[in-house]
PDB file of C-alpha atoms in Angstrom:
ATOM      1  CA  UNK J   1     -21.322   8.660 -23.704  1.00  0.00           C
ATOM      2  CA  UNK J   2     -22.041  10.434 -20.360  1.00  0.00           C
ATOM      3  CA  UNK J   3     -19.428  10.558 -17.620  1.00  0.00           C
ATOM      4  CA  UNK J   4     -20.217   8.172 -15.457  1.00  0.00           C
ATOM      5  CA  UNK J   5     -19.548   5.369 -18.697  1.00  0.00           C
ATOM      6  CA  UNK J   6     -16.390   7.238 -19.108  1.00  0.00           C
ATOM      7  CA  UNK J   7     -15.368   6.978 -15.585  1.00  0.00           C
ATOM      8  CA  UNK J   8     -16.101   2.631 -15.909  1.00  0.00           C
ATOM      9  CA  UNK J   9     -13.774   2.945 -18.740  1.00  0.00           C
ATOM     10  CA  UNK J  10     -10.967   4.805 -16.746  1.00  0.00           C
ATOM     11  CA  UNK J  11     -11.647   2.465 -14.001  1.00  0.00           C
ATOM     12  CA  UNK J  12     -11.177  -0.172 -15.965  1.00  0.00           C
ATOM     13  CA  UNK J  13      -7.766   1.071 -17.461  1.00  0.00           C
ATOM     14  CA  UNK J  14      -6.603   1.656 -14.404  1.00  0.00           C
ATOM     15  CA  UNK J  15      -7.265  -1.951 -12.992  1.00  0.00           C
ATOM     16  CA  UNK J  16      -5.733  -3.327 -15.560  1.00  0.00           C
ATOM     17  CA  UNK J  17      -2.329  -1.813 -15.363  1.00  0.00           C
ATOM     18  CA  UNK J  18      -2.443  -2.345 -11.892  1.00  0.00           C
ATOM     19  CA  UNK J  19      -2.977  -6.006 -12.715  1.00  0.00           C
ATOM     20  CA  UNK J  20      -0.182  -6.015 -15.188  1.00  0.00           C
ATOM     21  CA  UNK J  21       2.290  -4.304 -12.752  1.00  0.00           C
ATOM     22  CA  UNK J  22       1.095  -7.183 -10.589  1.00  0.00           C
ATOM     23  CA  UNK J  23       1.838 -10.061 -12.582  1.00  0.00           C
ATOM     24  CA  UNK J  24       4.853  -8.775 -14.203  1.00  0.00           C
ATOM     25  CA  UNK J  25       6.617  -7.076 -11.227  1.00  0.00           C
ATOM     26  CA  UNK J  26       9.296  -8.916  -9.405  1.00  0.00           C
ATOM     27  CA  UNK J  27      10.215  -6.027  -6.659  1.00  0.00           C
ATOM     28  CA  UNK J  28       7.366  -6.478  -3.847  1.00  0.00           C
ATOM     29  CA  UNK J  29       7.538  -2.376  -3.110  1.00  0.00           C
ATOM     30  CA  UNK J  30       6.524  -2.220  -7.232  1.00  0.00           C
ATOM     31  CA  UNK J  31       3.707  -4.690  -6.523  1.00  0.00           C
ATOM     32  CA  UNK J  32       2.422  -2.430  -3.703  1.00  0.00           C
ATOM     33  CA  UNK J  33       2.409   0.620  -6.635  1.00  0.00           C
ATOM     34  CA  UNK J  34       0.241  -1.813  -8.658  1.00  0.00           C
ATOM     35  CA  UNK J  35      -1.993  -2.974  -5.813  1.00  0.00           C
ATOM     36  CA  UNK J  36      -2.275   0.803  -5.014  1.00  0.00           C
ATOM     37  CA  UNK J  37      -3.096   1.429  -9.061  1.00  0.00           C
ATOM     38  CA  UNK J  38      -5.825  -1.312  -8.931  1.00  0.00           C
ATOM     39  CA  UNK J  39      -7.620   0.373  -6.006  1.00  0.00           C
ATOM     40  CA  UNK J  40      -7.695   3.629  -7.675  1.00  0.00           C
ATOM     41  CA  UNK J  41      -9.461   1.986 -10.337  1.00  0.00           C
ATOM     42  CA  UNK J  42     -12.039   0.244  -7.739  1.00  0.00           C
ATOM     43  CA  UNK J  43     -12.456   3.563  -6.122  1.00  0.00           C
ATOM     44  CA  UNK J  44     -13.327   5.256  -8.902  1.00  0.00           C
ATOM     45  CA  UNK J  45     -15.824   2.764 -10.388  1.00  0.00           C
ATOM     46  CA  UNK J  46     -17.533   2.582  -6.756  1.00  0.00           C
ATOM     47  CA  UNK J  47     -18.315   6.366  -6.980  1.00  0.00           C
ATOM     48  CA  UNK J  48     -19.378   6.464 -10.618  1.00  0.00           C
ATOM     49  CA  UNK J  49     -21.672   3.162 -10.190  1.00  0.00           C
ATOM     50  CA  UNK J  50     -22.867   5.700  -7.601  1.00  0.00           C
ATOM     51  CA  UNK J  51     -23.382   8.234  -9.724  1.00  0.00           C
ATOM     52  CA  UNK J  52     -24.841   6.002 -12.648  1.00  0.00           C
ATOM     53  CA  UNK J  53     -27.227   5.622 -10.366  1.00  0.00           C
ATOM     54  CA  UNK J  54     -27.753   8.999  -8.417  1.00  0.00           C
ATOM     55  CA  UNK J  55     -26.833   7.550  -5.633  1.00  0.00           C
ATOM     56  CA  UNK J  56     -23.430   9.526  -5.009  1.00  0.00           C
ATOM     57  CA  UNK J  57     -23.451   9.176  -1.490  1.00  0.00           C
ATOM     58  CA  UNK J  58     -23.814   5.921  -0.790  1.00  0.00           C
ATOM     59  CA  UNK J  59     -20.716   5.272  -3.580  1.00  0.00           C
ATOM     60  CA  UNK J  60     -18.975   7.260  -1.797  1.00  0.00           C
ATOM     61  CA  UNK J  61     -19.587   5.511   1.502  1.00  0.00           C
ATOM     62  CA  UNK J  62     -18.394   2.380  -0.077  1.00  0.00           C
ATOM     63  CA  UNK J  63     -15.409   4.252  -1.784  1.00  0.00           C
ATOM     64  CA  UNK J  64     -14.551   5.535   2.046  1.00  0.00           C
ATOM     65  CA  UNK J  65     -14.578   2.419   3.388  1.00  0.00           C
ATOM     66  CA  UNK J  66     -12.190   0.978   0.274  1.00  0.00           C
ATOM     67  CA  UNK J  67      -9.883   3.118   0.751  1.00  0.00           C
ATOM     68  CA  UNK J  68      -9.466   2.603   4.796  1.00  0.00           C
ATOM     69  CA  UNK J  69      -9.034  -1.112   3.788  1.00  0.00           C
ATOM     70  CA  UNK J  70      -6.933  -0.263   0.948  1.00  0.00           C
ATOM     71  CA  UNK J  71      -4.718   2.019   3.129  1.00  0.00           C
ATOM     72  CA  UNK J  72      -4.141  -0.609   5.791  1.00  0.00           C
ATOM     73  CA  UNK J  73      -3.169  -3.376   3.369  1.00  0.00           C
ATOM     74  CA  UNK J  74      -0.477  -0.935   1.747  1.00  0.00           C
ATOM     75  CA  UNK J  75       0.997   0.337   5.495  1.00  0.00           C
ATOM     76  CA  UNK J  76       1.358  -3.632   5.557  1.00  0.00           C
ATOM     77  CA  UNK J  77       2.629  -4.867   2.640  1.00  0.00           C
ATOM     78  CA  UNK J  78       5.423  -2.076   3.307  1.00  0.00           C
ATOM     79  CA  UNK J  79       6.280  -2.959   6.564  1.00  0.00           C
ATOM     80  CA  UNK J  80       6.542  -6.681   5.111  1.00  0.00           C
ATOM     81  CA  UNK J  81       8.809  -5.464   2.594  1.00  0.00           C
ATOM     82  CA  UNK J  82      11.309  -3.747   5.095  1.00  0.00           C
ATOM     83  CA  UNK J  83      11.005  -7.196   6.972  1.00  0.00           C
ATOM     84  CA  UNK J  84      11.986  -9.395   3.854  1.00  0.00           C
ATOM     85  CA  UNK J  85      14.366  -6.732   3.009  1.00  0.00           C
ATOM     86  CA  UNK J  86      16.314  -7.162   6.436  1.00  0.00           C
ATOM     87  CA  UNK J  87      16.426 -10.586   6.458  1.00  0.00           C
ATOM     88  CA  UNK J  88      16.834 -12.267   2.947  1.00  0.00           C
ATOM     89  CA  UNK J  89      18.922  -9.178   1.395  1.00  0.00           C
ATOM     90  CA  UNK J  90      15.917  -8.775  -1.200  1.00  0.00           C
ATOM     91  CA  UNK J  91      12.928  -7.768  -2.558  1.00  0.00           C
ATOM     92  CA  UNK J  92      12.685 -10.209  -5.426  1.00  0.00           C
ATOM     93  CA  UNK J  93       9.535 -11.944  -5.265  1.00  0.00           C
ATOM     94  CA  UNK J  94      11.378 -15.003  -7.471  1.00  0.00           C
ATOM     95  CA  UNK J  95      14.090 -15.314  -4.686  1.00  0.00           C
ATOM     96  CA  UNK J  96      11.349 -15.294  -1.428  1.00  0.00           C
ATOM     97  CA  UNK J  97       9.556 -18.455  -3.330  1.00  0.00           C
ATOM     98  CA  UNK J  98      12.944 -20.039  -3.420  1.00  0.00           C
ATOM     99  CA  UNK J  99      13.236 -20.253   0.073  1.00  0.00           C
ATOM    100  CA  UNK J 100      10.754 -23.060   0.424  1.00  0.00           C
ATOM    101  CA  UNK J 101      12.499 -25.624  -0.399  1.00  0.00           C
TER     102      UNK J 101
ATOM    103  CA  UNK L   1     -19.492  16.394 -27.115  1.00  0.00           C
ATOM    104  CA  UNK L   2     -19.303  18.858 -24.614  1.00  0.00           C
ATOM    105  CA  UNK L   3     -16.400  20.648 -22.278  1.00  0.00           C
ATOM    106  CA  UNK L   4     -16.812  18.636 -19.097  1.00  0.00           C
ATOM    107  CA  UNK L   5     -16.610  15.203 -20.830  1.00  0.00           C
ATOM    108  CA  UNK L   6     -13.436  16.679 -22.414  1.00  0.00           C
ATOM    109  CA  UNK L   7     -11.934  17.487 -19.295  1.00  0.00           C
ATOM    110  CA  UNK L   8     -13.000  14.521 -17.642  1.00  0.00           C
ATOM    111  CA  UNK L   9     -11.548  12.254 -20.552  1.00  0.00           C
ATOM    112  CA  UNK L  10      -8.171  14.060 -20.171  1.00  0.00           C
ATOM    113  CA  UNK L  11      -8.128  14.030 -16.329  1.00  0.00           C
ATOM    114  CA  UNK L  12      -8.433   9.891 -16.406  1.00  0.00           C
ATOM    115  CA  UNK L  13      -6.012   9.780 -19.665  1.00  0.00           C
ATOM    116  CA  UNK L  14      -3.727  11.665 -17.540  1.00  0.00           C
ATOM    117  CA  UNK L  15      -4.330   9.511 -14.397  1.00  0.00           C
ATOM    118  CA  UNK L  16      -3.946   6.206 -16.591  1.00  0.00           C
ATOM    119  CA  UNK L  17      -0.862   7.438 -17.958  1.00  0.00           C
ATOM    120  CA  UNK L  18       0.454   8.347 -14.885  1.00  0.00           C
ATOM    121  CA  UNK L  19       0.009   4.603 -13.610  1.00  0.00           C
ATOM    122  CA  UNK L  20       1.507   3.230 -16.300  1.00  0.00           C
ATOM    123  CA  UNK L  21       4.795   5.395 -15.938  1.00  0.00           C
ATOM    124  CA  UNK L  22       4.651   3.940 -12.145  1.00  0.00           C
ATOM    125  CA  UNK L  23       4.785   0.164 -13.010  1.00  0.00           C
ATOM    126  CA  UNK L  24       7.302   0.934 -15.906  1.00  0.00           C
ATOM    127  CA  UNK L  25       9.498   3.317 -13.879  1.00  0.00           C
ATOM    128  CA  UNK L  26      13.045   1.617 -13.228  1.00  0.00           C
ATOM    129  CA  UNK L  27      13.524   3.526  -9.955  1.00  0.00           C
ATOM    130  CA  UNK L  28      11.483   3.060  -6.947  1.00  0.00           C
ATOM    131  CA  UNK L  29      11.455   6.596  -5.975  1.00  0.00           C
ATOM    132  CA  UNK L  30      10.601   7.764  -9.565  1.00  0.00           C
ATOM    133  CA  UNK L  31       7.492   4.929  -9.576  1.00  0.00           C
ATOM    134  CA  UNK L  32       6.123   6.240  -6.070  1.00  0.00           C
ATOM    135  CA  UNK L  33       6.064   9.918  -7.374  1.00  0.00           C
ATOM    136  CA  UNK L  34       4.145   8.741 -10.311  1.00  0.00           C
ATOM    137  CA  UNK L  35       1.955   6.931  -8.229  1.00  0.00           C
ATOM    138  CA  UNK L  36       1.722  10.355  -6.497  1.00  0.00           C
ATOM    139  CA  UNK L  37       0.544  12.143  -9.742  1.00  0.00           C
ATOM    140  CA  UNK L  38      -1.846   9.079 -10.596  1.00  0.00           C
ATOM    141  CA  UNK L  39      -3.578   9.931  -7.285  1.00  0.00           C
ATOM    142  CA  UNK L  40      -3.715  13.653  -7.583  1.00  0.00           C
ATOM    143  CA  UNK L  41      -5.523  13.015 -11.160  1.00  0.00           C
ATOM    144  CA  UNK L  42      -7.763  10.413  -9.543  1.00  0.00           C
ATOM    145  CA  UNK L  43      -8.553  12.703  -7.482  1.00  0.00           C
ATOM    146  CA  UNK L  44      -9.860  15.554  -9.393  1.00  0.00           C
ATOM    147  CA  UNK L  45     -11.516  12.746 -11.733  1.00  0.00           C
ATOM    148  CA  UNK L  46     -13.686  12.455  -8.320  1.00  0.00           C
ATOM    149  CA  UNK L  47     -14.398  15.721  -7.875  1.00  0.00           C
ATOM    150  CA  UNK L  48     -15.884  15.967 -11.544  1.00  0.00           C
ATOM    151  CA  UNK L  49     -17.950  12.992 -10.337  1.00  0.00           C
ATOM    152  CA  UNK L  50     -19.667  15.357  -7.767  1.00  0.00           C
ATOM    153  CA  UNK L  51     -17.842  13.190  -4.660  1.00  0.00           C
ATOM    154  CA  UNK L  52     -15.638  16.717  -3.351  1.00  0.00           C
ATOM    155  CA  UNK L  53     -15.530  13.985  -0.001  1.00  0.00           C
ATOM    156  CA  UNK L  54     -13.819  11.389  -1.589  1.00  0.00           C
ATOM    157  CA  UNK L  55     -11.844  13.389  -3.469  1.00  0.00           C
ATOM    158  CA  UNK L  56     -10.292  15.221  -0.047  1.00  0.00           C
ATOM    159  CA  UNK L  57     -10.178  11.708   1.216  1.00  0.00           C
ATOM    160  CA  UNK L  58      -8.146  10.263  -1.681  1.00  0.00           C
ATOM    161  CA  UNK L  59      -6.128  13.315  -1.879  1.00  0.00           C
ATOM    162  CA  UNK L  60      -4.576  13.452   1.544  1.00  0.00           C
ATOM    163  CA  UNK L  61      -4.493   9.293   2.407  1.00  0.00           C
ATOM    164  CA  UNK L  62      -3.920   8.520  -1.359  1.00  0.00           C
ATOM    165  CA  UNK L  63      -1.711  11.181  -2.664  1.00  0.00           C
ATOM    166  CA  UNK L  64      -0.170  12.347   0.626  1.00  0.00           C
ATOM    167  CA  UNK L  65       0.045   9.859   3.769  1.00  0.00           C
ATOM    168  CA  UNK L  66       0.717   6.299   1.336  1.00  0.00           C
ATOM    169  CA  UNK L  67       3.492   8.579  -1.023  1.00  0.00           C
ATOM    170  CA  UNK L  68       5.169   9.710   2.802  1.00  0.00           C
ATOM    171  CA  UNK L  69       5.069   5.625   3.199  1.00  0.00           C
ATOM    172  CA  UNK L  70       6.225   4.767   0.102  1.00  0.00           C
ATOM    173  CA  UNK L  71       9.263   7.050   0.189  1.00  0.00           C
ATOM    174  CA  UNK L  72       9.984   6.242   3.816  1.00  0.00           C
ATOM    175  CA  UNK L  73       9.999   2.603   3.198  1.00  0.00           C
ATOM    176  CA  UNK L  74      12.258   3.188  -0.292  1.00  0.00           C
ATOM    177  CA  UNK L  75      15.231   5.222   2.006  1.00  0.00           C
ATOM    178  CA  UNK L  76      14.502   3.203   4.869  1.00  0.00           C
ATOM    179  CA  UNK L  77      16.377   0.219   3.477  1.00  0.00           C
ATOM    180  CA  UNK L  78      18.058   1.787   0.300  1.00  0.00           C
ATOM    181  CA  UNK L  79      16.412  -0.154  -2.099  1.00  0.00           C
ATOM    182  CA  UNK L  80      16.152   1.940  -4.897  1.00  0.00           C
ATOM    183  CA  UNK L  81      17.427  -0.960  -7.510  1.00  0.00           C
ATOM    184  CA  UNK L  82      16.893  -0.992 -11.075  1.00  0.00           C
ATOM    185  CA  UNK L  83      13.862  -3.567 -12.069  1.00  0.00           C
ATOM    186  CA  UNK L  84      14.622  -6.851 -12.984  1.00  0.00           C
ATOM    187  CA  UNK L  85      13.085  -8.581 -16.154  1.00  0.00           C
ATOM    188  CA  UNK L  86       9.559  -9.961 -14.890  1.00  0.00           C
ATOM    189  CA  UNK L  87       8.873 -13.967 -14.307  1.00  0.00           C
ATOM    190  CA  UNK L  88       6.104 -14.868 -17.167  1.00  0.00           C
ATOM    191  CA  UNK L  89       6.601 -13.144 -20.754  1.00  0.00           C
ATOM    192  CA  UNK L  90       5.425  -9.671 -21.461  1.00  0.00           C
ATOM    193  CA  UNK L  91       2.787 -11.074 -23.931  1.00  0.00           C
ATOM    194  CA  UNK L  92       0.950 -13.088 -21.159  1.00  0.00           C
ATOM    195  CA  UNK L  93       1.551 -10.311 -19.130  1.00  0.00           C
ATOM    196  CA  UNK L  94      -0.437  -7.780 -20.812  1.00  0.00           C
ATOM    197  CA  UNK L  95      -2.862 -10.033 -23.026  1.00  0.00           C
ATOM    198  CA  UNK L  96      -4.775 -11.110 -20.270  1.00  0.00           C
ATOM    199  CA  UNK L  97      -5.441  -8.155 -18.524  1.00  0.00           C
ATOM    200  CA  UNK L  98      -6.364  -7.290 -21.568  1.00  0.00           C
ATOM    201  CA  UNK L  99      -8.637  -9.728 -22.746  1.00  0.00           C
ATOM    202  CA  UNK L 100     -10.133  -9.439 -18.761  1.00  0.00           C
ATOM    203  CA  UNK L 101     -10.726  -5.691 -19.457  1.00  0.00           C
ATOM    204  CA  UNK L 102     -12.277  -6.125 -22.923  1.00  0.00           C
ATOM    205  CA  UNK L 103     -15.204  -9.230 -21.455  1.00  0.00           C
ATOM    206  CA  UNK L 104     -15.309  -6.569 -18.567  1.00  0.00           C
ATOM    207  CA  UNK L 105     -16.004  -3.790 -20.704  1.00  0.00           C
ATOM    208  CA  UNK L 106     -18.473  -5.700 -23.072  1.00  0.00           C
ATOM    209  CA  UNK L 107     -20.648  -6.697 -20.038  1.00  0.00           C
ATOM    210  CA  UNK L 108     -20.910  -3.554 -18.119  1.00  0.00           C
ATOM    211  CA  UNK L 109     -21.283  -1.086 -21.199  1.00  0.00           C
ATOM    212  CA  UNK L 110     -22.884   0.433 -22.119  1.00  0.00           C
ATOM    213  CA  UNK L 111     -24.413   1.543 -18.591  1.00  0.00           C
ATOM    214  CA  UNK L 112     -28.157   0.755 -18.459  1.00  0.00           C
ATOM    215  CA  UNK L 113     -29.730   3.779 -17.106  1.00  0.00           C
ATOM    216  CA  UNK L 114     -32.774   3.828 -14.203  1.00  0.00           C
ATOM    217  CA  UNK L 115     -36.327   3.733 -15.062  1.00  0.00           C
ATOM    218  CA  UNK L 116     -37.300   6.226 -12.736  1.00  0.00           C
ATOM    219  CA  UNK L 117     -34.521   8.832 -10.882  1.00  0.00           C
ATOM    220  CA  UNK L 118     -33.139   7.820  -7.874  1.00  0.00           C
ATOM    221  CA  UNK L 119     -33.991  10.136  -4.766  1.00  0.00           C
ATOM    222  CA  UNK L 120     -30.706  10.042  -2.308  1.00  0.00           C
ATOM    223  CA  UNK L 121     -31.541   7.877   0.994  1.00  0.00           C
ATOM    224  CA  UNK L 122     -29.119  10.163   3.471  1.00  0.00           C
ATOM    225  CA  UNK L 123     -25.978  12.293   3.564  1.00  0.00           C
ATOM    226  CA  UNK L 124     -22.378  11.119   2.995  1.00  0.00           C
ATOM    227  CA  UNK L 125     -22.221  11.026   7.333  1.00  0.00           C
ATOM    228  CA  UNK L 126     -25.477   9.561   7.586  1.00  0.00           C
ATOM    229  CA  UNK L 127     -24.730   6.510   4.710  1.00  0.00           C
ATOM    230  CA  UNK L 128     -21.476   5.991   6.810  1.00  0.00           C
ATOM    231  CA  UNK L 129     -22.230   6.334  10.221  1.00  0.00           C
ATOM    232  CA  UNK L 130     -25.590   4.747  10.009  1.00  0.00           C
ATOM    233  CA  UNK L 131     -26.154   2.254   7.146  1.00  0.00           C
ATOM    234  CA  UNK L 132     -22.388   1.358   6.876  1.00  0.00           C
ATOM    235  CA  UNK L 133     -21.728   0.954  10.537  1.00  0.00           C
ATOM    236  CA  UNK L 134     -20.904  -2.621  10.897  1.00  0.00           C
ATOM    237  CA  UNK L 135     -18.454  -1.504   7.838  1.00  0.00           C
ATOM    238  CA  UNK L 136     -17.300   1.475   9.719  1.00  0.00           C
ATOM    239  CA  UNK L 137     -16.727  -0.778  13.333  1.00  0.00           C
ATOM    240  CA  UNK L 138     -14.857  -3.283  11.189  1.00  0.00           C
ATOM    241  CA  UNK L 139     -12.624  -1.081   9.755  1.00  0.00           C
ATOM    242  CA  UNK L 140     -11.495   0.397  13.088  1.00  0.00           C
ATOM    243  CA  UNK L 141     -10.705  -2.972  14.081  1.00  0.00           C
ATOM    244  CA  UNK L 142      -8.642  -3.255  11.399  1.00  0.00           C
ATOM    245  CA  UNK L 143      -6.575   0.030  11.593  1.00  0.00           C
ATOM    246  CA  UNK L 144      -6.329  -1.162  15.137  1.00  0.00           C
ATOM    247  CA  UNK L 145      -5.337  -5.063  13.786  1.00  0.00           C
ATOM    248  CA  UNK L 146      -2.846  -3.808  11.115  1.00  0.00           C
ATOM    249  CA  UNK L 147      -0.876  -0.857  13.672  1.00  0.00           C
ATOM    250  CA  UNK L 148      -0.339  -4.238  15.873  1.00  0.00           C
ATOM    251  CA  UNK L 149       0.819  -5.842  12.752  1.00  0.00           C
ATOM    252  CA  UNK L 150       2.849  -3.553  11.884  1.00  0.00           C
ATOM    253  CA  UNK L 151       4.569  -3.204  14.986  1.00  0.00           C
ATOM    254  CA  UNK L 152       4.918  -6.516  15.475  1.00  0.00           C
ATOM    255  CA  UNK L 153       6.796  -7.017  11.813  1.00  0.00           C
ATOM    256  CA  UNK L 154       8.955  -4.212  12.740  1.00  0.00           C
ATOM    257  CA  UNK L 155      10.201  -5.319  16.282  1.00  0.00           C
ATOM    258  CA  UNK L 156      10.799  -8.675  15.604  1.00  0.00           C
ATOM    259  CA  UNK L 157      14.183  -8.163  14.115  1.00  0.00           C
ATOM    260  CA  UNK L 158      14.595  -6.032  17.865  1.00  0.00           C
ATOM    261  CA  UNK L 159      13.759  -9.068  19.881  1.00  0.00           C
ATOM    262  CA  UNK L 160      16.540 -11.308  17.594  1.00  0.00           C
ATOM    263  CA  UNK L 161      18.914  -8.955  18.057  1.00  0.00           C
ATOM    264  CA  UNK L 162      18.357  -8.457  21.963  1.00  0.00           C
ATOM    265  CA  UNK L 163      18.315 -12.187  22.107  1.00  0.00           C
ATOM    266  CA  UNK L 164      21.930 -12.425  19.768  1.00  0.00           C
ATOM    267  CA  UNK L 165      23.497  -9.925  22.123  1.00  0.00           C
ATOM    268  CA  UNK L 166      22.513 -11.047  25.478  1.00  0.00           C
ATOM    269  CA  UNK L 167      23.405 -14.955  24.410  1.00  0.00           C
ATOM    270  CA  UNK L 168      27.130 -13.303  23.138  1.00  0.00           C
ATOM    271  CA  UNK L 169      28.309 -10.125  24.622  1.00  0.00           C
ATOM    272  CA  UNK L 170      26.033  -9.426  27.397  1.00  0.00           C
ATOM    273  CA  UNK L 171      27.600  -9.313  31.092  1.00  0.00           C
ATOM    274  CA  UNK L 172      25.417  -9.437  34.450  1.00  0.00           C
ATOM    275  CA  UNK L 173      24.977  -6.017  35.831  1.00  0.00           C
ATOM    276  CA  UNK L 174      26.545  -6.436  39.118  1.00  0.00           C
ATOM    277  CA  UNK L 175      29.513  -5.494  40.953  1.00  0.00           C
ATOM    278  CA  UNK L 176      32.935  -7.441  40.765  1.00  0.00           C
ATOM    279  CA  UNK L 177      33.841  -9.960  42.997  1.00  0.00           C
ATOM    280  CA  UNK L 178      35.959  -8.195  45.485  1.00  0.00           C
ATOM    281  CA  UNK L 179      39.523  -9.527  45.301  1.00  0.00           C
ATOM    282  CA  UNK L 180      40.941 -12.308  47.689  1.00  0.00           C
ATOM    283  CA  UNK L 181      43.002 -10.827  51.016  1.00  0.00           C
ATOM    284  CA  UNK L 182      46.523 -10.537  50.026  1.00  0.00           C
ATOM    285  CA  UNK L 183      48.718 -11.364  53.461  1.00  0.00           C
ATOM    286  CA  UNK L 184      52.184 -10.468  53.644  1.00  0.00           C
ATOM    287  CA  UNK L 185      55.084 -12.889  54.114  1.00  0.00           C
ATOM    288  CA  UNK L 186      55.571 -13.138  57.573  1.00  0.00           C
ATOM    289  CA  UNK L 187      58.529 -15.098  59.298  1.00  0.00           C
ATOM    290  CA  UNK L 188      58.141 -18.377  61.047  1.00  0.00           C
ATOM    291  CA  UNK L 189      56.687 -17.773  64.706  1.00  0.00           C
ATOM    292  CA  UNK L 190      55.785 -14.349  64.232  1.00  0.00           C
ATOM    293  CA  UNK L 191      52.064 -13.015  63.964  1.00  0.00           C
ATOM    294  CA  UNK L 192      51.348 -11.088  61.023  1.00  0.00           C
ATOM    295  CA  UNK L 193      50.347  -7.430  61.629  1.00  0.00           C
TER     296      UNK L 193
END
C-alpha cells in the first residue's frame, strides 16, 4: 500500500470521528471540535487525491481554499455559540431545539 | 514495508487518536488542546505528502489561529462544563459512521493508479491565483461576509442593552431647570426690595 492509499484511510478515520462527535455531541463548542476533525480529514484526502495523481499542486489549491472556508465557518459557529450562550444560559443543542415551541 | 510508510502510518494513528481524545474529552479546554495536537499531526502527515504549503497553512490557521479561538471563546463565557450524555444511543452513534466509512473505503480502495504520469499544469501560486480565481475572489467575499457576521452576532446583545438602559435609567443630557424666584414676605403696601 503506497502512501497516498494510506493517507484515504487516515482521511477517512478522521471524518468519521468527526461525524461521530457530530451526532453524539450535545455542547455546540464540542460540535465545532468535530466539524473542525471532519475538515482535517477532507483536507488531507484533497492533497493525497492530489498526490495519487501527481498532481500535488492543484490538491493543494483545493486544500487552500478548504481550509479558508473551513476557517470562516468555525470563527462563526463560535461567535454563535457565545451568542446562544448569553442569551439562553446554554450550550445544549437539546435545550436550543426546545425553544421552538 | 519501508520507513516512510511507517512514519506516515504513525503520524495519522497519532492524528486519529488525537481526534478521538477531542470528542471524548469531558472538558472543553482539554478537547480544544487535543484538537490542537490533531492539527499539529495533520500537519506533518502533509508535509510527508510533499504539500510543505499546506502544511504551513494548516499549521498556523489550523493549529494556531482556530486553538487562540477556541480557547478565547471557552473563557470568554466560562463554559468549561462537563459533557452531557449525547441525544441518540452510542450504538447508532458510532455504527453508522462506521458502516459510511467501510462502503467509503470499499469504493475508493484500492486507489486505481494513472495510465500514463501526470506532468504538473503550474505552481501552487499559479493553480491558485490563476485557475482557482473565481475560488480565490469568493473566498475573500466570504472572510469579508463572515467578519460582518461576526460582528454583527457579537453587538447585538450591545444594541439590547443600549436600548434596556436608555428605555430605564437613562436621563436627557441637559441642564436643570433653573429653580422658580423665591420673593420674600413683604408687608401689605410696601414694595418688595
Amino acid at each position: 500500500m503506497n502512501t497516498p492509499a494510506v493517507a484515504f484511510v487516515g482521511a477517512l478515520v478522521l471524518v468519521g470521528i468527526g461525524l461521530v462527535g457530530t451526532l453524539t455531541c450535545r455542547n455546540l463548542i464540542k460540535v465545532a471540535v468535530a466539524l473542525q476533525i471532519m475538515m482535517k480529514g477532507v483536507l488531507i484526502a484533497l492533497v493525497a487525491a492530489g498526490a495519487a495523481q501527481g498532481q500535488i499542486n492543484l490538491g493543494q489549491s483545493l486544500a487552500a481554499i478548504v481550509l479558508g472556508v473551513d476557517t470562516i465557518g468555525a470563527v462563526i459557529l463560535l461567535a454563535l455559540s457565545v451568542q446562544v450562550r448569553r442569551r439562553f444560559g446554554t450550550l445544549d443543542v437539546s435545550a436550543l431545539s426546545q425553544l421552538r415551541r | 514495508m519501508n520507513l516512510e510508510v511507517t512514519v506516515f502510518i504513525l503520524l495519522l494513528v497519532g492524528a486519529s487518536l488525537c481526534a478521538l481524545m477531542a470528542i471524548s474529552a469531558p472538558q472543553l479546554l482539554t478537547s480544544a488542546l487535543w484538537l490542537a495536537a490533531a492539527s499539529v499531526l495533520s500537519a506533518l502527515v502533509l508535509y510527508a505528502l510533499s504539500a510543505p504549503t499546506m502544511a504551513i497553512l494548516e499549521l498556523s490557521v489550523g493549529a494556531g489561529l482556530v486553538t487562540i479561538l477556541f480557547v478565547f471563546a471557552i473563557q470568554y463565557e466560562q463554559s468549561d462544563t462537563p459533557a452531557s450524555p449525547p441525544l441518540i444511543p452510542r450504538l447508532i452513534g458510532w455504527g453508522l459512521p462506521l458502516a459510511a466509512l467501510i462502503l467509503t473505503g470499499a469504493l475508493i480502495l484500492p486507489l486505481p493508479t494513472p495510465e500514463q504520469p501526470a506532468v504538473e499544469v503550474g505552481t501552487f501560486a499559479t493553480l491558485l491565483w490563476g485557475s482557482r480565481a473565481l475560488d480565490a475572489l469568493i473566498q475573500v467575499g466570504l472572510i469579508f461576509a463572515g467578519t460582518l457576521g461576526v460582528l454583527g452576532i457579537l453587538s447585538s446583545r450591545k444594541q439590547v442593552s443600549m436600548v434596556t438602559d436608555t428605555a430605564d435609567t437613562a436621563q436627557p443630557d441637559r441642564a436643570p431647570l433653573p429653580a422658580p424666584p423665591v420673593l420674600e414676605p413683604t408687608l401689605e403696601g410696601q414694595e418688595p426690595l
